[in-house]
Coordinates of N, CA and C in Angstrom, one line a residue:
M1 N 1.0 16.1 1.2 CA 0.1 14.9 1.2 C 0.2 14.1 2.3
K2 N -0.8 13.2 3.3 CA -0.5 12.5 4.3 C -1.3 11.1 3.6
W3 N -0.6 9.8 3.7 CA -0.9 8.6 3.0 C -1.8 7.6 4.1
L4 N -1.9 6.7 3.3 CA -2.2 5.7 4.5 C -2.1 4.1 3.4
V5 N -1.3 3.4 3.8 CA -0.9 2.1 2.9 C -1.6 1.1 3.4
D6 N -2.5 0.3 2.3 CA -3.3 -0.5 2.7 C -2.6 -2.0 3.1
A7 N -3.5 -2.9 3.7 CA -3.0 -4.1 3.9 C -2.2 -5.0 2.7
Q8 N -2.8 -5.3 1.9 CA -2.1 -5.8 0.6 C -0.7 -5.4 0.0
L9 N -0.8 -4.2 0.8 CA 0.8 -3.4 0.3 C 1.7 -3.5 1.7
P10 N 3.1 -4.2 1.5 CA 3.9 -4.2 2.6 C 4.2 -2.7 3.1
L11 N 4.3 -3.4 4.6 CA 4.8 -2.3 5.6 C 6.0 -1.8 5.0
A12 N 7.0 -2.1 4.5 CA 8.1 -1.5 3.8 C 7.7 -0.4 2.8
L13 N 6.9 -0.4 2.4 CA 6.5 0.5 1.4 C 6.0 1.7 2.2
A14 N 5.4 1.7 3.2 CA 5.0 2.8 4.5 C 6.2 3.3 5.0
V15 N 7.3 2.5 5.4 CA 8.7 2.9 5.8 C 9.2 3.7 4.6
G16 N 9.2 3.2 3.6 CA 10.1 3.8 2.4 C 9.4 5.2 1.9
I17 N 8.1 5.5 2.3 CA 7.2 6.7 2.0 C 7.8 7.6 3.2
R18 N 8.2 7.1 4.2 CA 8.1 7.7 5.3 C 9.6 8.1 5.5
M19 N 10.4 7.6 4.7 CA 11.7 8.2 4.6 C 12.0 9.3 4.0
T20 N 11.1 9.3 2.9 CA 10.9 10.8 2.2 C 10.5 12.0 3.0
G21 N 10.2 12.0 3.9 CA 9.9 12.8 4.9 C 8.3 13.3 5.3
R22 N 7.7 12.0 4.4 CA 6.1 12.1 4.4 C 5.5 11.8 5.5
D23 N 4.3 12.1 5.8 CA 3.4 11.4 7.0 C 2.6 10.4 6.1
V24 N 2.8 9.4 6.7 CA 2.4 7.9 6.1 C 2.1 7.3 7.3
K25 N 1.1 6.2 6.9 CA 0.9 5.4 8.0 C 0.1 4.0 7.1
H26 N 0.5 2.9 7.7 CA 0.2 1.5 7.2 C -1.1 0.7 8.1
T27 N -1.6 0.4 7.4 CA -2.9 -0.6 8.6 C -2.4 -1.2 9.6
L28 N -1.3 -1.6 9.9 CA -0.6 -2.2 10.6 C -0.3 -1.4 11.9
D29 N -0.5 -0.1 11.6 CA -0.3 0.9 12.5 C -1.2 1.1 13.3
L30 N -2.7 1.0 12.6 CA -4.0 1.0 13.5 C -4.2 0.0 14.6
S31 N -5.2 0.6 15.2 CA -5.4 -0.8 16.7 C -5.6 -1.8 16.1
R32 N -6.5 -2.1 15.3 CA -6.7 -3.6 14.7 C -5.9 -3.7 13.6
A33 N -5.1 -3.5 13.2 CA -3.9 -3.5 12.5 C -4.4 -3.9 10.9
N34 N -4.1 -5.1 10.3 CA -4.7 -5.5 9.2 C -6.3 -6.0 9.2
R35 N -6.6 -6.0 10.4 CA -8.3 -6.5 10.6 C -9.1 -5.4 10.5
T36 N -8.5 -4.2 10.3 CA -9.3 -3.1 10.5 C -10.2 -3.1 9.1
S37 N -11.8 -2.9 9.4 CA -12.7 -2.8 8.4 C -12.3 -2.0 7.6
D38 N -12.9 -2.0 6.4 CA -13.2 -1.0 4.9 C -13.6 0.4 5.9
D39 N -15.1 0.2 6.4 CA -15.3 1.5 6.9 C -14.8 1.9 7.8
T40 N -13.9 1.4 8.6 CA -13.4 2.2 9.4 C -12.1 3.0 8.9
I41 N -11.3 2.2 8.0 CA -10.6 3.0 6.9 C -10.9 3.9 6.2
R42 N -12.0 4.2 5.6 CA -12.8 5.2 5.0 C -12.7 6.6 6.2
L43 N -13.5 5.6 7.2 CA -13.6 7.1 8.2 C -12.3 7.6 8.6
L44 N -11.3 7.2 8.9 CA -9.9 7.5 9.1 C -9.2 8.4 7.8
L45 N -9.5 7.9 6.7 CA -9.2 8.8 5.6 C -9.9 9.9 5.4
N46 N -11.1 10.3 6.2 CA -12.2 11.4 5.8 C -11.7 12.4 7.1
E47 N -11.0 11.5 8.0 CA -11.0 12.5 9.2 C -9.4 13.0 9.4
E48 N -8.5 12.4 8.8 CA -7.2 12.9 8.9 C -6.7 13.2 7.5
G49 N -7.9 13.3 6.5 CA -7.3 13.7 5.1 C -6.3 13.0 4.5
R50 N -6.4 11.6 4.5 CA -5.3 10.8 4.1 C -5.6 10.4 2.4
V51 N -4.8 9.9 1.6 CA -5.2 9.1 0.4 C -4.3 7.8 0.5
L52 N -5.5 7.1 -0.2 CA -5.0 5.6 0.1 C -4.3 5.3 -0.8
I53 N -3.4 4.2 -0.7 CA -2.8 3.5 -1.6 C -3.0 2.2 -1.6
T54 N -3.5 1.4 -2.2 CA -4.4 0.3 -2.5 C -4.1 -0.7 -3.3
K55 N -4.2 -1.9 -3.3 CA -4.5 -2.9 -4.6 C -5.9 -3.4 -4.6
D56 N -6.8 -3.0 -3.3 CA -8.4 -3.5 -3.2 C -9.3 -2.8 -4.2
G57 N -9.9 -3.7 -4.6 CA -10.4 -2.9 -6.0 C -12.1 -2.8 -5.2
D58 N -12.5 -2.8 -3.7 CA -13.8 -2.2 -3.3 C -13.4 -0.8 -2.9
F59 N -12.3 -0.5 -2.7 CA -12.1 0.9 -2.4 C -11.9 1.7 -3.8
K60 N -11.7 1.3 -4.7 CA -11.7 1.8 -6.3 C -13.5 1.8 -6.4
V61 N -14.1 0.9 -6.3 CA -15.6 1.1 -6.6 C -16.3 1.7 -5.6
S62 N -15.9 2.2 -4.2 CA -16.6 3.2 -3.5 C -16.1 4.4 -3.9
H63 N -14.9 4.6 -4.3 CA -14.4 6.1 -4.8 C -15.6 6.3 -5.7
F64 N -15.7 5.8 -7.0 CA -16.5 6.2 -8.1 C -18.0 6.2 -7.4
L65 N -18.3 5.5 -6.6 CA -19.8 5.5 -6.3 C -19.9 6.6 -5.6
Y66 N -19.1 6.9 -4.2 CA -19.8 7.5 -3.0 C -18.4 8.7 -3.1
S67 N -17.2 8.7 -3.8 CA -16.1 9.5 -3.5 C -15.7 9.4 -2.2
I68 N -15.5 8.1 -1.7 CA -15.0 7.7 -0.5 C -14.0 6.5 -0.8
P69 N -12.8 6.4 -0.7 CA -11.9 7.7 -0.2 C -11.8 8.9 -1.3
R70 N -12.0 9.9 -0.7 CA -12.1 10.9 -1.6 C -10.7 11.2 -3.0
Q71 N -9.4 10.6 -2.3 CA -8.6 10.6 -3.2 C -7.5 9.1 -2.9
L72 N -7.4 8.5 -4.1 CA -7.0 7.1 -4.2 C -6.0 6.8 -5.0
V73 N -4.9 6.0 -4.5 CA -4.0 5.6 -5.4 C -4.3 4.1 -5.7
F74 N -4.5 3.5 -6.8 CA -4.7 2.1 -7.0 C -3.5 1.6 -7.9
V75 N -3.1 0.8 -7.1 CA -1.9 0.1 -7.6 C -2.1 -1.4 -8.6
T76 N -1.8 -1.2 -9.4 CA -2.0 -2.3 -10.7 C -0.9 -3.0 -11.0
T77 N 0.4 -3.1 -9.8 CA 1.5 -3.7 -10.6 C 1.3 -5.0 -10.7
G78 N 0.3 -5.7 -10.1 CA 0.6 -7.2 -9.9 C 1.5 -7.5 -8.6
N79 N 1.6 -8.9 -8.7 CA 2.2 -9.6 -7.6 C 4.0 -9.4 -8.0
I80 N 4.3 -8.1 -7.7 CA 5.9 -8.4 -7.9 C 6.8 -8.3 -6.6
R81 N 8.1 -8.2 -6.8 CA 8.6 -8.4 -5.4 C 8.4 -7.0 -4.6
N82 N 8.9 -7.0 -3.7 CA 8.8 -5.7 -3.0 C 10.0 -4.8 -3.2
R83 N 11.1 -5.7 -3.6 CA 12.4 -5.0 -3.9 C 12.4 -4.3 -5.3
V84 N 11.1 -4.7 -5.9 CA 11.6 -3.9 -7.1 C 9.8 -2.7 -7.1
L85 N 8.8 -3.2 -6.2 CA 7.7 -2.7 -6.1 C 8.3 -0.8 -5.3
I86 N 9.0 -1.3 -4.2 CA 9.3 -0.1 -3.2 C 9.8 0.8 -4.1
P87 N 11.3 0.5 -4.6 CA 11.6 1.7 -5.1 C 11.1 2.1 -6.3
L88 N 10.4 1.3 -7.2 CA 9.7 2.0 -8.2 C 8.7 2.9 -7.4
F89 N 7.7 2.9 -6.7 CA 7.0 3.4 -6.2 C 7.6 4.9 -5.4
I90 N 8.4 4.9 -5.1 CA 9.0 5.9 -4.2 C 9.8 6.6 -5.2
R91 N 10.4 6.3 -6.4 CA 11.0 6.9 -7.4 C 9.7 7.9 -8.0
N92 N 8.4 7.5 -8.1 CA 7.6 7.8 -9.2 C 6.7 8.9 -7.8
L93 N 6.9 8.6 -7.0 CA 5.6 9.5 -5.7 C 5.4 10.9 -6.4
P94 N 6.6 11.7 -6.4 CA 6.1 12.8 -6.9 C 5.4 13.1 -8.2
L95 N 5.9 12.4 -8.9 CA 4.8 12.0 -10.2 C 3.3 12.0 -9.9
I96 N 3.1 11.0 -8.8 CA 1.8 10.4 -8.2 C 1.0 11.7 -7.5
E97 N 2.2 12.5 -6.9 CA 1.4 13.7 -6.1 C 1.3 14.7 -7.2
I98 N 1.7 14.8 -8.2 CA 1.5 15.6 -9.5 C 0.4 15.3 -10.1
A99 N -0.3 13.5 -10.1 CA -1.2 13.4 -10.6 C -2.5 13.8 -10.4
F100 N -2.3 14.0 -9.0 CA -3.8 14.5 -8.4 C -4.3 15.8 -9.0
E101 N -3.6 16.8 -9.3 CA -4.0 17.8 -9.9 C -4.9 17.9 -11.0
R102 N -4.7 16.5 -11.6 CA -5.5 16.3 -12.9 C -7.0 15.1 -12.6
G103 N -6.9 14.7 -11.3 CA -7.8 13.8 -11.0 C -7.9 13.3 -9.3
D104 N -8.7 12.7 -8.9 CA -8.9 12.3 -7.6 C -8.5 10.7 -7.6
L105 N -8.1 10.0 -8.6 CA -8.1 8.4 -8.6 C -6.9 8.7 -9.8
V106 N -5.5 7.9 -9.2 CA -4.6 7.7 -9.6 C -4.3 6.1 -9.4
I107 N -3.9 5.5 -11.0 CA -3.8 4.3 -11.3 C -2.1 4.3 -11.2
F108 N -1.4 3.3 -10.6 CA -0.1 3.2 -10.6 C 0.2 1.9 -10.9
G109 N 0.7 1.7 -12.1 CA 1.3 0.3 -12.5 C 2.5 0.4 -13.2
L110 N 3.0 -0.8 -13.9 CA 4.2 -1.2 -14.5 C 4.2 -0.2 -15.7
G111 N 3.0 0.2 -16.5 CA 2.8 1.1 -17.4 C 2.6 2.5 -17.3
G112 N 3.3 2.8 -16.2 CA 2.7 4.3 -15.8 C 1.9 4.8 -14.7
I113 N 1.6 6.1 -15.0 CA 0.6 6.6 -13.8 C -0.2 7.3 -14.8
D114 N -1.7 6.9 -14.4 CA -2.8 7.9 -15.0 C -3.5 8.3 -13.7
A115 N -4.0 9.7 -14.3 CA -5.2 10.2 -13.4 C -6.6 10.1 -13.9
Q116 N -7.3 9.8 -13.0 CA -8.6 9.9 -13.4 C -9.7 10.8 -12.8
P117 N -10.7 11.6 -13.1 CA -11.4 12.8 -12.5 C -12.4 11.9 -11.7

């Protein structure tokens, strides 16, 4: 799987995912960085076959209404410290990937991982 970490999440999360050997970008890697429009992000996800990791509810709505982005990790951890979020996400990344076998929307929070069709 290829990943894109959205602007509300830290660059350090993308770096941590990259350290596991996975293909990942952060919105800061894009030409307009965190000013990249949601529509441009949606196009990139489709063109490059990436899974979006975000806290932005707008992407969750567009996923339900239009199936764009096609695959989405919606992070519901709230505002926890990066030193807690990053190892928690990295430790659960294999389970997140497996959850996509059950659905195209994976909700990741402190209470666990839930996949929805």
